[in-house]
């Protein structure tokens, strides 16, 4: 699989899409381009998992091509986008909800779920905060 490719596995369609981020191993070895994934489940529900990324305009193409309902977006605001950009990304993606990720694990990641709610709420976008190991039915 590579950027632009789609695979269907057990009825679940997965598309690999671009992301905007650096990619290297601790020794400096280049690891290829950053990517995200769009997953369409058997019932038609579609999610976008952004991975590590900054905000980029082609998120609108993800909306146009896949119409995800939920986006898993980073909010750490140091090595990825922060809460304000995540709210903008969600608006560009046309999603109904954001599951924030890549935040709060070490001091440099200053973005918070509360700040995300401040920016997403007025745009009519729900924020679904999950704790490690928690699931949502």
PDB file of C-alpha atoms in Angstrom:
ATOM      1  CA  UNK A   1       0.000   0.000   0.000  1.00  0.00           C
ATOM      2  CA  UNK A   2       1.102   3.549  -0.606  1.00  0.00           C
ATOM      3  CA  UNK A   3      -0.330   7.066  -0.750  1.00  0.00           C
ATOM      4  CA  UNK A   4      -3.326   7.085  -3.053  1.00  0.00           C
ATOM      5  CA  UNK A   5      -3.892   3.364  -2.739  1.00  0.00           C
ATOM      6  CA  UNK A   6      -7.007   1.628  -1.445  1.00  0.00           C
ATOM      7  CA  UNK A   7      -7.373  -1.879  -0.153  1.00  0.00           C
ATOM      8  CA  UNK A   8     -10.444  -3.793   0.989  1.00  0.00           C
ATOM      9  CA  UNK A   9      -9.827  -6.329   3.728  1.00  0.00           C
ATOM     10  CA  UNK A  10     -12.696  -8.334   5.227  1.00  0.00           C
ATOM     11  CA  UNK A  11     -15.191  -5.787   3.915  1.00  0.00           C
ATOM     12  CA  UNK A  12     -13.332  -2.789   5.363  1.00  0.00           C
ATOM     13  CA  UNK A  13     -11.967  -0.300   2.829  1.00  0.00           C
ATOM     14  CA  UNK A  14      -8.713   1.449   3.774  1.00  0.00           C
ATOM     15  CA  UNK A  15      -7.201   4.362   1.863  1.00  0.00           C
ATOM     16  CA  UNK A  16      -3.724   5.738   2.517  1.00  0.00           C
ATOM     17  CA  UNK A  17      -3.650   9.542   2.316  1.00  0.00           C
ATOM     18  CA  UNK A  18      -0.928  12.189   2.673  1.00  0.00           C
ATOM     19  CA  UNK A  19       0.020  13.848   5.950  1.00  0.00           C
ATOM     20  CA  UNK A  20       2.321  16.773   6.617  1.00  0.00           C
ATOM     21  CA  UNK A  21       5.101  15.710   8.976  1.00  0.00           C
ATOM     22  CA  UNK A  22       8.731  14.652   9.054  1.00  0.00           C
ATOM     23  CA  UNK A  23       9.639  10.983   9.228  1.00  0.00           C
ATOM     24  CA  UNK A  24      12.949   9.604  10.446  1.00  0.00           C
ATOM     25  CA  UNK A  25      14.361   6.990  12.783  1.00  0.00           C
ATOM     26  CA  UNK A  26      16.396   8.016  15.864  1.00  0.00           C
ATOM     27  CA  UNK A  27      19.600   7.494  13.861  1.00  0.00           C
ATOM     28  CA  UNK A  28      18.367   9.942  11.186  1.00  0.00           C
ATOM     29  CA  UNK A  29      17.405   7.321   8.603  1.00  0.00           C
ATOM     30  CA  UNK A  30      14.591   8.607   6.373  1.00  0.00           C
ATOM     31  CA  UNK A  31      11.460   6.493   6.831  1.00  0.00           C
ATOM     32  CA  UNK A  32       9.353   7.717   3.917  1.00  0.00           C
ATOM     33  CA  UNK A  33       6.487  10.190   3.716  1.00  0.00           C
ATOM     34  CA  UNK A  34       4.070  10.743   6.556  1.00  0.00           C
ATOM     35  CA  UNK A  35       0.597   9.338   5.978  1.00  0.00           C
ATOM     36  CA  UNK A  36      -2.879   9.057   7.399  1.00  0.00           C
ATOM     37  CA  UNK A  37      -5.648   6.567   6.748  1.00  0.00           C
ATOM     38  CA  UNK A  38      -9.309   6.748   5.843  1.00  0.00           C
ATOM     39  CA  UNK A  39     -11.265   3.678   6.941  1.00  0.00           C
ATOM     40  CA  UNK A  40     -14.760   2.857   5.679  1.00  0.00           C
ATOM     41  CA  UNK A  41     -16.404   0.121   7.708  1.00  0.00           C
ATOM     42  CA  UNK A  42     -18.884  -2.449   6.432  1.00  0.00           C
ATOM     43  CA  UNK A  43     -21.823  -0.349   7.687  1.00  0.00           C
ATOM     44  CA  UNK A  44     -20.572   2.664   5.697  1.00  0.00           C
ATOM     45  CA  UNK A  45     -19.257   4.662   8.666  1.00  0.00           C
ATOM     46  CA  UNK A  46     -16.046   6.394   7.648  1.00  0.00           C
ATOM     47  CA  UNK A  47     -13.260   7.698   9.875  1.00  0.00           C
ATOM     48  CA  UNK A  48     -10.083   9.616   9.152  1.00  0.00           C
ATOM     49  CA  UNK A  49      -7.016   8.780  11.223  1.00  0.00           C
ATOM     50  CA  UNK A  50      -4.596  11.656  10.612  1.00  0.00           C
ATOM     51  CA  UNK A  51      -1.548  10.257  12.410  1.00  0.00           C
ATOM     52  CA  UNK A  52       1.148  12.880  13.029  1.00  0.00           C
ATOM     53  CA  UNK A  53       0.343  15.850  10.839  1.00  0.00           C
ATOM     54  CA  UNK A  54       0.066  19.570  10.644  1.00  0.00           C
ATOM     55  CA  UNK A  55      -2.882  21.345   9.088  1.00  0.00           C
ATOM     56  CA  UNK A  56      -2.843  21.247   5.279  1.00  0.00           C
ATOM     57  CA  UNK A  57      -5.338  22.403   2.659  1.00  0.00           C
ATOM     58  CA  UNK A  58      -5.733  19.042   0.969  1.00  0.00           C
ATOM     59  CA  UNK A  59      -7.772  17.879   3.955  1.00  0.00           C
ATOM     60  CA  UNK A  60     -10.625  19.318   1.908  1.00  0.00           C
ATOM     61  CA  UNK A  61      -9.891  16.662  -0.725  1.00  0.00           C
ATOM     62  CA  UNK A  62     -10.261  13.988   1.957  1.00  0.00           C
ATOM     63  CA  UNK A  63     -13.704  15.455   2.705  1.00  0.00           C
ATOM     64  CA  UNK A  64     -14.634  15.481  -0.978  1.00  0.00           C
ATOM     65  CA  UNK A  65     -13.337  11.992  -1.714  1.00  0.00           C
ATOM     66  CA  UNK A  66     -14.354  10.109   1.418  1.00  0.00           C
ATOM     67  CA  UNK A  67     -16.797  12.200   3.543  1.00  0.00           C
ATOM     68  CA  UNK A  68     -15.526  10.968   6.932  1.00  0.00           C
ATOM     69  CA  UNK A  69     -17.822  11.425   9.907  1.00  0.00           C
ATOM     70  CA  UNK A  70     -15.173  11.283  12.644  1.00  0.00           C
ATOM     71  CA  UNK A  71     -11.549  12.450  12.577  1.00  0.00           C
ATOM     72  CA  UNK A  72      -8.786  11.292  14.893  1.00  0.00           C
ATOM     73  CA  UNK A  73      -6.615  14.415  15.005  1.00  0.00           C
ATOM     74  CA  UNK A  74      -3.421  15.301  16.875  1.00  0.00           C
ATOM     75  CA  UNK A  75      -3.655  18.309  19.205  1.00  0.00           C
ATOM     76  CA  UNK A  76      -0.217  18.350  20.892  1.00  0.00           C
ATOM     77  CA  UNK A  77       0.817  21.674  19.288  1.00  0.00           C
ATOM     78  CA  UNK A  78       4.525  20.976  19.196  1.00  0.00           C
ATOM     79  CA  UNK A  79       5.324  18.251  16.700  1.00  0.00           C
ATOM     80  CA  UNK A  80       1.843  18.251  15.166  1.00  0.00           C
ATOM     81  CA  UNK A  81      -1.074  20.639  14.839  1.00  0.00           C
ATOM     82  CA  UNK A  82      -2.574  22.122  17.973  1.00  0.00           C
ATOM     83  CA  UNK A  83      -6.174  22.432  19.132  1.00  0.00           C
ATOM     84  CA  UNK A  84      -7.071  25.491  17.051  1.00  0.00           C
ATOM     85  CA  UNK A  85      -5.698  23.973  13.845  1.00  0.00           C
ATOM     86  CA  UNK A  86      -7.398  20.666  14.669  1.00  0.00           C
ATOM     87  CA  UNK A  87     -10.753  22.458  14.862  1.00  0.00           C
ATOM     88  CA  UNK A  88     -10.029  24.043  11.479  1.00  0.00           C
ATOM     89  CA  UNK A  89      -9.033  20.643  10.075  1.00  0.00           C
ATOM     90  CA  UNK A  90     -12.294  19.147  11.332  1.00  0.00           C
ATOM     91  CA  UNK A  91     -14.245  21.932   9.654  1.00  0.00           C
ATOM     92  CA  UNK A  92     -12.375  21.402   6.363  1.00  0.00           C
ATOM     93  CA  UNK A  93     -12.940  17.637   6.641  1.00  0.00           C
ATOM     94  CA  UNK A  94     -16.655  18.163   7.285  1.00  0.00           C
ATOM     95  CA  UNK A  95     -16.652  15.764  10.249  1.00  0.00           C
ATOM     96  CA  UNK A  96     -19.204  15.722  13.041  1.00  0.00           C
ATOM     97  CA  UNK A  97     -16.703  14.776  15.756  1.00  0.00           C
ATOM     98  CA  UNK A  98     -13.017  14.804  16.672  1.00  0.00           C
ATOM     99  CA  UNK A  99     -11.205  12.213  18.752  1.00  0.00           C
ATOM    100  CA  UNK A 100      -8.104  14.079  19.976  1.00  0.00           C
ATOM    101  CA  UNK A 101      -4.777  12.248  20.051  1.00  0.00           C
ATOM    102  CA  UNK A 102      -1.043  12.822  20.445  1.00  0.00           C
ATOM    103  CA  UNK A 103      -1.281  15.137  23.449  1.00  0.00           C
ATOM    104  CA  UNK A 104      -0.470  15.148  27.147  1.00  0.00           C
ATOM    105  CA  UNK A 105       2.178  12.410  27.082  1.00  0.00           C
ATOM    106  CA  UNK A 106       5.170  14.679  27.757  1.00  0.00           C
ATOM    107  CA  UNK A 107       5.615  18.339  28.726  1.00  0.00           C
ATOM    108  CA  UNK A 108       6.347  19.647  25.217  1.00  0.00           C
ATOM    109  CA  UNK A 109       2.851  18.664  24.077  1.00  0.00           C
ATOM    110  CA  UNK A 110       0.879  21.590  25.433  1.00  0.00           C
ATOM    111  CA  UNK A 111      -2.414  21.249  23.524  1.00  0.00           C
ATOM    112  CA  UNK A 112      -5.400  20.265  25.654  1.00  0.00           C
ATOM    113  CA  UNK A 113      -8.832  18.768  25.094  1.00  0.00           C
ATOM    114  CA  UNK A 114     -10.390  21.769  26.833  1.00  0.00           C
ATOM    115  CA  UNK A 115      -8.742  24.122  24.334  1.00  0.00           C
ATOM    116  CA  UNK A 116      -9.950  21.910  21.476  1.00  0.00           C
ATOM    117  CA  UNK A 117     -13.512  22.121  22.808  1.00  0.00           C
ATOM    118  CA  UNK A 118     -13.180  25.921  22.918  1.00  0.00           C
ATOM    119  CA  UNK A 119     -12.384  25.993  19.192  1.00  0.00           C
ATOM    120  CA  UNK A 120     -14.540  23.077  17.962  1.00  0.00           C
ATOM    121  CA  UNK A 121     -17.719  23.741  19.938  1.00  0.00           C
ATOM    122  CA  UNK A 122     -18.680  27.008  18.215  1.00  0.00           C
ATOM    123  CA  UNK A 123     -18.228  25.234  14.867  1.00  0.00           C
ATOM    124  CA  UNK A 124     -20.748  22.563  15.904  1.00  0.00           C
ATOM    125  CA  UNK A 125     -18.112  19.821  16.124  1.00  0.00           C
ATOM    126  CA  UNK A 126     -18.222  17.352  19.033  1.00  0.00           C
ATOM    127  CA  UNK A 127     -15.067  16.318  20.877  1.00  0.00           C
ATOM    128  CA  UNK A 128     -14.896  12.689  22.016  1.00  0.00           C
ATOM    129  CA  UNK A 129     -12.208  12.294  24.671  1.00  0.00           C
ATOM    130  CA  UNK A 130     -11.077   8.709  25.155  1.00  0.00           C
ATOM    131  CA  UNK A 131      -8.801   7.546  27.988  1.00  0.00           C
ATOM    132  CA  UNK A 132      -6.114   4.913  27.317  1.00  0.00           C
ATOM    133  CA  UNK A 133      -7.822   1.548  26.867  1.00  0.00           C
ATOM    134  CA  UNK A 134     -11.307   3.077  26.670  1.00  0.00           C
ATOM    135  CA  UNK A 135     -13.610   2.155  23.804  1.00  0.00           C
ATOM    136  CA  UNK A 136     -16.708   3.727  22.351  1.00  0.00           C
ATOM    137  CA  UNK A 137     -19.590   1.573  21.197  1.00  0.00           C
TER     138      UNK A 137
END
